[in-house]
C-alpha atoms as an extended CHARMM CRD file, in Angstrom:
* protein
*
       157  EXT
         1         1  MET       CA           -210.8080000000      145.0980000000     -229.7410000000  PROA      1               0.0000000000
         2         2  SER       CA           -208.9050000000      145.2560000000     -233.0250000000  PROA      2               0.0000000000
         3         3  TRP       CA           -212.1690000000      145.7370000000     -234.9250000000  PROA      3               0.0000000000
         4         4  LEU       CA           -213.1650000000      148.6060000000     -232.6290000000  PROA      4               0.0000000000
         5         5  ALA       CA           -209.6860000000      150.1340000000     -233.0080000000  PROA      5               0.0000000000
         6         6  LYS       CA           -210.0260000000      150.0450000000     -236.8110000000  PROA      6               0.0000000000
         7         7  ASP       CA           -213.5930000000      151.3330000000     -236.6700000000  PROA      7               0.0000000000
         8         8  SER       CA           -212.5600000000      154.2570000000     -234.4630000000  PROA      8               0.0000000000
         9         9  SER       CA           -209.4820000000      155.1260000000     -236.5210000000  PROA      9               0.0000000000
        10        10  GLY       CA           -209.6680000000      158.7300000000     -237.6450000000  PROA      10              0.0000000000
        11        11  LYS       CA           -212.5910000000      159.5430000000     -235.3240000000  PROA      11              0.0000000000
        12        12  THR       CA           -212.3740000000      162.1980000000     -232.6760000000  PROA      12              0.0000000000
        13        13  LEU       CA           -213.2650000000      161.4160000000     -229.0790000000  PROA      13              0.0000000000
        14        14  ASP       CA           -216.5610000000      163.2600000000     -229.5400000000  PROA      14              0.0000000000
        15        15  ALA       CA           -217.4240000000      161.3590000000     -232.7290000000  PROA      15              0.0000000000
        16        16  PHE       CA           -216.5920000000      158.0150000000     -231.1000000000  PROA      16              0.0000000000
        17        17  THR       CA           -218.7010000000      158.6690000000     -227.9990000000  PROA      17              0.0000000000
        18        18  ARG       CA           -221.6400000000      159.7300000000     -230.1920000000  PROA      18              0.0000000000
        19        19  SER       CA           -221.4040000000      156.5780000000     -232.3210000000  PROA      19              0.0000000000
        20        20  ARG       CA           -220.6270000000      154.2100000000     -229.4130000000  PROA      20              0.0000000000
        21        21  PRO       CA           -222.2030000000      155.7310000000     -226.2740000000  PROA      21              0.0000000000
        22        22  GLU       CA           -222.3100000000      152.4490000000     -224.3440000000  PROA      22              0.0000000000
        23        23  ASP       CA           -220.2650000000      151.6100000000     -221.2950000000  PROA      23              0.0000000000
        24        24  TRP       CA           -217.9450000000      148.6330000000     -221.8100000000  PROA      24              0.0000000000
        25        25  LEU       CA           -216.5790000000      145.6370000000     -219.9600000000  PROA      25              0.0000000000
        26        26  VAL       CA           -213.3240000000      144.4390000000     -221.5230000000  PROA      26              0.0000000000
        27        27  TRP       CA           -212.4700000000      140.7680000000     -221.0160000000  PROA      27              0.0000000000
        28        28  GLU       CA           -208.7000000000      141.0350000000     -220.8320000000  PROA      28              0.0000000000
        29        29  ALA       CA           -206.4740000000      138.6800000000     -222.7810000000  PROA      29              0.0000000000
        30        30  GLY       CA           -204.9390000000      135.9440000000     -220.7000000000  PROA      30              0.0000000000
        31        31  PRO       CA           -205.2650000000      132.3160000000     -219.6950000000  PROA      31              0.0000000000
        32        32  TRP       CA           -208.6370000000      130.7940000000     -220.4040000000  PROA      32              0.0000000000
        33        33  ARG       CA           -209.8670000000      127.7290000000     -218.5570000000  PROA      33              0.0000000000
        34        34  PRO       CA           -212.9270000000      126.3700000000     -220.3990000000  PROA      34              0.0000000000
        35        35  THR       CA           -214.9860000000      123.9320000000     -218.3720000000  PROA      35              0.0000000000
        36        36  TYR       CA           -214.8750000000      121.3080000000     -221.1460000000  PROA      36              0.0000000000
        37        37  GLN       CA           -211.3140000000      121.3090000000     -222.4620000000  PROA      37              0.0000000000
        38        38  SER       CA           -212.0090000000      118.7280000000     -225.1680000000  PROA      38              0.0000000000
        39        39  ARG       CA           -215.1080000000      120.5030000000     -226.5130000000  PROA      39              0.0000000000
        40        40  ASP       CA           -214.9440000000      122.5290000000     -229.7280000000  PROA      40              0.0000000000
        41        41  THR       CA           -215.0660000000      126.1620000000     -228.7020000000  PROA      41              0.0000000000
        42        42  LEU       CA           -215.6750000000      128.0380000000     -231.9410000000  PROA      42              0.0000000000
        43        43  ALA       CA           -217.9700000000      127.4120000000     -234.8800000000  PROA      43              0.0000000000
        44        44  HSD       CA           -217.6590000000      129.4130000000     -238.0840000000  PROA      44              0.0000000000
        45        45  ASP       CA           -219.1090000000      128.5680000000     -241.5070000000  PROA      45              0.0000000000
        46        46  GLY       CA           -219.7680000000      125.0030000000     -240.3980000000  PROA      46              0.0000000000
        47        47  LEU       CA           -216.1570000000      124.4140000000     -239.3010000000  PROA      47              0.0000000000
        48        48  LEU       CA           -215.4580000000      123.6140000000     -235.6690000000  PROA      48              0.0000000000
        49        49  SER       CA           -212.1850000000      124.4090000000     -233.9970000000  PROA      49              0.0000000000
        50        50  SER       CA           -210.6630000000      124.5470000000     -230.5670000000  PROA      50              0.0000000000
        51        51  VAL       CA           -209.2490000000      127.8140000000     -229.3050000000  PROA      51              0.0000000000
        52        52  PRO       CA           -205.8340000000      127.7040000000     -227.6300000000  PROA      52              0.0000000000
        53        53  HSD       CA           -206.1220000000      128.0940000000     -223.8700000000  PROA      53              0.0000000000
        54        54  GLY       CA           -204.7560000000      131.5970000000     -223.7600000000  PROA      54              0.0000000000
        55        55  ALA       CA           -206.5550000000      134.4390000000     -225.4770000000  PROA      55              0.0000000000
        56        56  GLY       CA           -204.3770000000      136.6530000000     -227.6130000000  PROA      56              0.0000000000
        57        57  GLU       CA           -206.7540000000      139.5910000000     -227.7980000000  PROA      57              0.0000000000
        58        58  SER       CA           -209.0610000000      141.2920000000     -225.3490000000  PROA      58              0.0000000000
        59        59  LEU       CA           -212.7950000000      141.2930000000     -226.0300000000  PROA      59              0.0000000000
        60        60  ALA       CA           -214.9280000000      144.4320000000     -225.5680000000  PROA      60              0.0000000000
        61        61  ILE       CA           -218.4800000000      143.7790000000     -224.3520000000  PROA      61              0.0000000000
        62        62  ALA       CA           -221.0110000000      146.6150000000     -224.6620000000  PROA      62              0.0000000000
        63        63  LEU       CA           -223.1030000000      146.9470000000     -221.4950000000  PROA      63              0.0000000000
        64        64  GLU       CA           -226.7570000000      147.6260000000     -222.1840000000  PROA      64              0.0000000000
        65        65  THR       CA           -229.3230000000      148.3460000000     -219.5090000000  PROA      65              0.0000000000
        66        66  PRO       CA           -231.3060000000      145.1430000000     -219.0410000000  PROA      66              0.0000000000
        67        67  THR       CA           -235.0560000000      145.1030000000     -219.5720000000  PROA      67              0.0000000000
        68        68  ALA       CA           -236.0550000000      141.7660000000     -218.0110000000  PROA      68              0.0000000000
        69        69  ARG       CA           -234.4560000000      142.3720000000     -214.6080000000  PROA      69              0.0000000000
        70        70  PRO       CA           -232.5300000000      145.1840000000     -212.8870000000  PROA      70              0.0000000000
        71        71  TYR       CA           -229.0660000000      143.6760000000     -213.4510000000  PROA      71              0.0000000000
        72        72  LEU       CA           -226.8400000000      141.9020000000     -215.9690000000  PROA      72              0.0000000000
        73        73  ALA       CA           -225.6630000000      138.4920000000     -214.7830000000  PROA      73              0.0000000000
        74        74  LEU       CA           -222.1510000000      137.3050000000     -215.7030000000  PROA      74              0.0000000000
        75        75  GLY       CA           -220.9810000000      133.7300000000     -215.2610000000  PROA      75              0.0000000000
        76        76  ARG       CA           -220.4360000000      130.4080000000     -216.9970000000  PROA      76              0.0000000000
        77        77  ALA       CA           -224.0960000000      129.3010000000     -217.1630000000  PROA      77              0.0000000000
        78        78  SER       CA           -225.7110000000      129.6780000000     -220.5780000000  PROA      78              0.0000000000
        79        79  ASP       CA           -228.6760000000      131.6770000000     -219.2380000000  PROA      79              0.0000000000
        80        80  ASN       CA           -226.5000000000      134.6140000000     -218.0770000000  PROA      80              0.0000000000
        81        81  ASP       CA           -226.5610000000      137.9130000000     -219.9470000000  PROA      81              0.0000000000
        82        82  ILE       CA           -222.7670000000      137.6730000000     -220.3130000000  PROA      82              0.0000000000
        83        83  VAL       CA           -221.4890000000      134.1100000000     -220.6200000000  PROA      83              0.0000000000
        84        84  VAL       CA           -217.8080000000      133.3530000000     -220.0200000000  PROA      84              0.0000000000
        85        85  ASP       CA           -217.1190000000      129.6250000000     -220.0450000000  PROA      85              0.0000000000
        86        86  ASP       CA           -214.2210000000      129.5770000000     -217.6050000000  PROA      86              0.0000000000
        87        87  ALA       CA           -213.8340000000      126.9280000000     -214.9130000000  PROA      87              0.0000000000
        88        88  THR       CA           -212.8800000000      129.5360000000     -212.2770000000  PROA      88              0.0000000000
        89        89  LEU       CA           -216.2560000000      131.2840000000     -212.6460000000  PROA      89              0.0000000000
        90        90  SER       CA           -219.4120000000      130.2470000000     -210.8560000000  PROA      90              0.0000000000
        91        91  ARG       CA           -222.5990000000      129.6070000000     -212.7980000000  PROA      91              0.0000000000
        92        92  VAL       CA           -223.6310000000      133.1560000000     -211.8230000000  PROA      92              0.0000000000
        93        93  HSD       CA           -220.5580000000      135.0370000000     -210.6230000000  PROA      93              0.0000000000
        94        94  LEU       CA           -221.1030000000      138.8140000000     -210.9640000000  PROA      94              0.0000000000
        95        95  LEU       CA           -224.1370000000      141.0790000000     -211.0790000000  PROA      95              0.0000000000
        96        96  LEU       CA           -223.7490000000      144.3990000000     -212.8980000000  PROA      96              0.0000000000
        97        97  GLN       CA           -226.4130000000      147.0380000000     -212.4040000000  PROA      97              0.0000000000
        98        98  ARG       CA           -226.9840000000      150.4110000000     -214.0280000000  PROA      98              0.0000000000
        99        99  GLU       CA           -227.6900000000      152.9550000000     -211.2830000000  PROA      99              0.0000000000
       100       100  PRO       CA           -228.5050000000      156.6760000000     -211.7320000000  PROA      100             0.0000000000
       101       101  LEU       CA           -224.8230000000      157.5940000000     -211.2170000000  PROA      101             0.0000000000
       102       102  GLY       CA           -223.3530000000      154.7210000000     -213.2840000000  PROA      102             0.0000000000
       103       103  TRP       CA           -222.6940000000      150.9910000000     -213.1780000000  PROA      103             0.0000000000
       104       104  THR       CA           -222.1450000000      148.9480000000     -210.0270000000  PROA      104             0.0000000000
       105       105  VAL       CA           -220.8800000000      145.3940000000     -209.5690000000  PROA      105             0.0000000000
       106       106  ARG       CA           -221.3690000000      142.8360000000     -206.8330000000  PROA      106             0.0000000000
       107       107  ASP       CA           -220.4030000000      139.2440000000     -206.2790000000  PROA      107             0.0000000000
       108       108  ALA       CA           -223.3450000000      136.8570000000     -206.6380000000  PROA      108             0.0000000000
       109       109  GLY       CA           -222.0790000000      134.4480000000     -203.9590000000  PROA      109             0.0000000000
       110       110  SER       CA           -219.3880000000      132.9110000000     -206.1590000000  PROA      110             0.0000000000
       111       111  THR       CA           -217.1010000000      130.0930000000     -205.0510000000  PROA      111             0.0000000000
       112       112  ASN       CA           -213.8080000000      131.6710000000     -206.1760000000  PROA      112             0.0000000000
       113       113  GLY       CA           -214.6050000000      135.2610000000     -205.2350000000  PROA      113             0.0000000000
       114       114  SER       CA           -214.3030000000      138.6250000000     -206.9560000000  PROA      114             0.0000000000
       115       115  SER       CA           -212.4090000000      141.8500000000     -206.4440000000  PROA      115             0.0000000000
       116       116  VAL       CA           -212.3830000000      145.4080000000     -207.7440000000  PROA      116             0.0000000000
       117       117  GLU       CA           -208.9800000000      147.0860000000     -207.8960000000  PROA      117             0.0000000000
       118       118  GLY       CA           -207.6190000000      144.2750000000     -205.7200000000  PROA      118             0.0000000000
       119       119  ALA       CA           -210.1770000000      144.7110000000     -202.9060000000  PROA      119             0.0000000000
       120       120  PRO       CA           -212.4790000000      141.7220000000     -202.3500000000  PROA      120             0.0000000000
       121       121  ILE       CA           -216.1660000000      142.3810000000     -202.9990000000  PROA      121             0.0000000000
       122       122  GLY       CA           -219.2650000000      140.6420000000     -201.7160000000  PROA      122             0.0000000000
       123       123  PRO       CA           -223.0120000000      141.1370000000     -202.0500000000  PROA      123             0.0000000000
       124       124  ASP       CA           -222.8000000000      144.9220000000     -201.5420000000  PROA      124             0.0000000000
       125       125  ALA       CA           -222.6670000000      146.9740000000     -204.7430000000  PROA      125             0.0000000000
       126       126  VAL       CA           -219.3800000000      148.6780000000     -205.6560000000  PROA      126             0.0000000000
       127       127  ALA       CA           -219.4900000000      151.6960000000     -208.0020000000  PROA      127             0.0000000000
       128       128  LEU       CA           -217.3950000000      151.2940000000     -211.1410000000  PROA      128             0.0000000000
       129       129  GLN       CA           -215.3250000000      154.1070000000     -212.6040000000  PROA      129             0.0000000000
       130       130  THR       CA           -213.6410000000      154.0080000000     -215.9940000000  PROA      130             0.0000000000
       131       131  GLY       CA           -210.4180000000      152.0220000000     -215.9490000000  PROA      131             0.0000000000
       132       132  MET       CA           -211.2990000000      149.9850000000     -212.8530000000  PROA      132             0.0000000000
       133       133  ARG       CA           -210.0940000000      146.3940000000     -212.8940000000  PROA      133             0.0000000000
       134       134  VAL       CA           -212.4800000000      143.6140000000     -211.9070000000  PROA      134             0.0000000000
       135       135  LEU       CA           -211.3040000000      140.0830000000     -211.1670000000  PROA      135             0.0000000000
       136       136  ALA       CA           -213.8950000000      137.2790000000     -211.1650000000  PROA      136             0.0000000000
       137       137  GLY       CA           -212.3210000000      133.9520000000     -210.2660000000  PROA      137             0.0000000000
       138       138  SER       CA           -209.2050000000      134.1460000000     -212.4570000000  PROA      138             0.0000000000
       139       139  VAL       CA           -210.8890000000      136.1190000000     -215.2650000000  PROA      139             0.0000000000
       140       140  ARG       CA           -209.7690000000      139.7310000000     -215.6440000000  PROA      140             0.0000000000
       141       141  PHE       CA           -212.0770000000      142.5330000000     -216.8110000000  PROA      141             0.0000000000
       142       142  THR       CA           -211.6910000000      146.2980000000     -217.0890000000  PROA      142             0.0000000000
       143       143  PHE       CA           -214.6530000000      148.6780000000     -217.0160000000  PROA      143             0.0000000000
       144       144  TYR       CA           -214.7280000000      151.6810000000     -219.3750000000  PROA      144             0.0000000000
       145       145  ASP       CA           -217.1490000000      154.3990000000     -220.2840000000  PROA      145             0.0000000000
       146       146  SER       CA           -217.1900000000      155.2570000000     -223.9880000000  PROA      146             0.0000000000
       147       147  GLY       CA           -214.5080000000      157.9420000000     -223.6910000000  PROA      147             0.0000000000
       148       148  GLY       CA           -212.2500000000      155.7110000000     -221.6230000000  PROA      148             0.0000000000
       149       149  LEU       CA           -212.5010000000      152.9110000000     -224.1730000000  PROA      149             0.0000000000
       150       150  TYR       CA           -211.6560000000      155.3630000000     -226.9580000000  PROA      150             0.0000000000
       151       151  LEU       CA           -208.5260000000      156.4540000000     -225.0970000000  PROA      151             0.0000000000
       152       152  ARG       CA           -207.5000000000      152.8210000000     -224.6010000000  PROA      152             0.0000000000
       153       153  LEU       CA           -208.0400000000      152.0770000000     -228.2890000000  PROA      153             0.0000000000
       154       154  ARG       CA           -205.8640000000      155.0670000000     -229.1580000000  PROA      154             0.0000000000
       155       155  GLY       CA           -203.1690000000      153.8810000000     -226.7110000000  PROA      155             0.0000000000
       156       156  LYS       CA           -203.6880000000      156.8260000000     -224.3440000000  PROA      156             0.0000000000
       157       157  ALA       CA           -205.1970000000      155.0000000000     -221.3750000000  PROA      157             0.0000000000
């Protein structure tokens, strides 16, 4: 998020939405429960390190319309479109789908459940609006359109 904040510095809302038209799923900072707590979690320039089990910064994930199937799969399995290695997530936990009127989310039959704005969700699709909070297991996400993310980056959302 800090990189996006720097990149958007000095841009107007219109300029930002033209340069970054995607919708976004923000993985909110908070406790992280990797499935293998002794495994190295980051590799950079050949150096391995372990990340503390509490993220200090949120991570913005650009949502792109999938080409191989009609949805984006989110979960801890490595073959998901969005992989979050957290022990409270199922192998496939959420399914996000781009519909004509915007993105929807549904639970993929997870063990620890999901909710949108505090209301439990199941296999039926729930329409996402900018700023909506999604909880998958214990992992917190917030959905934004491009303009909503810009306002958050500018501290106005």
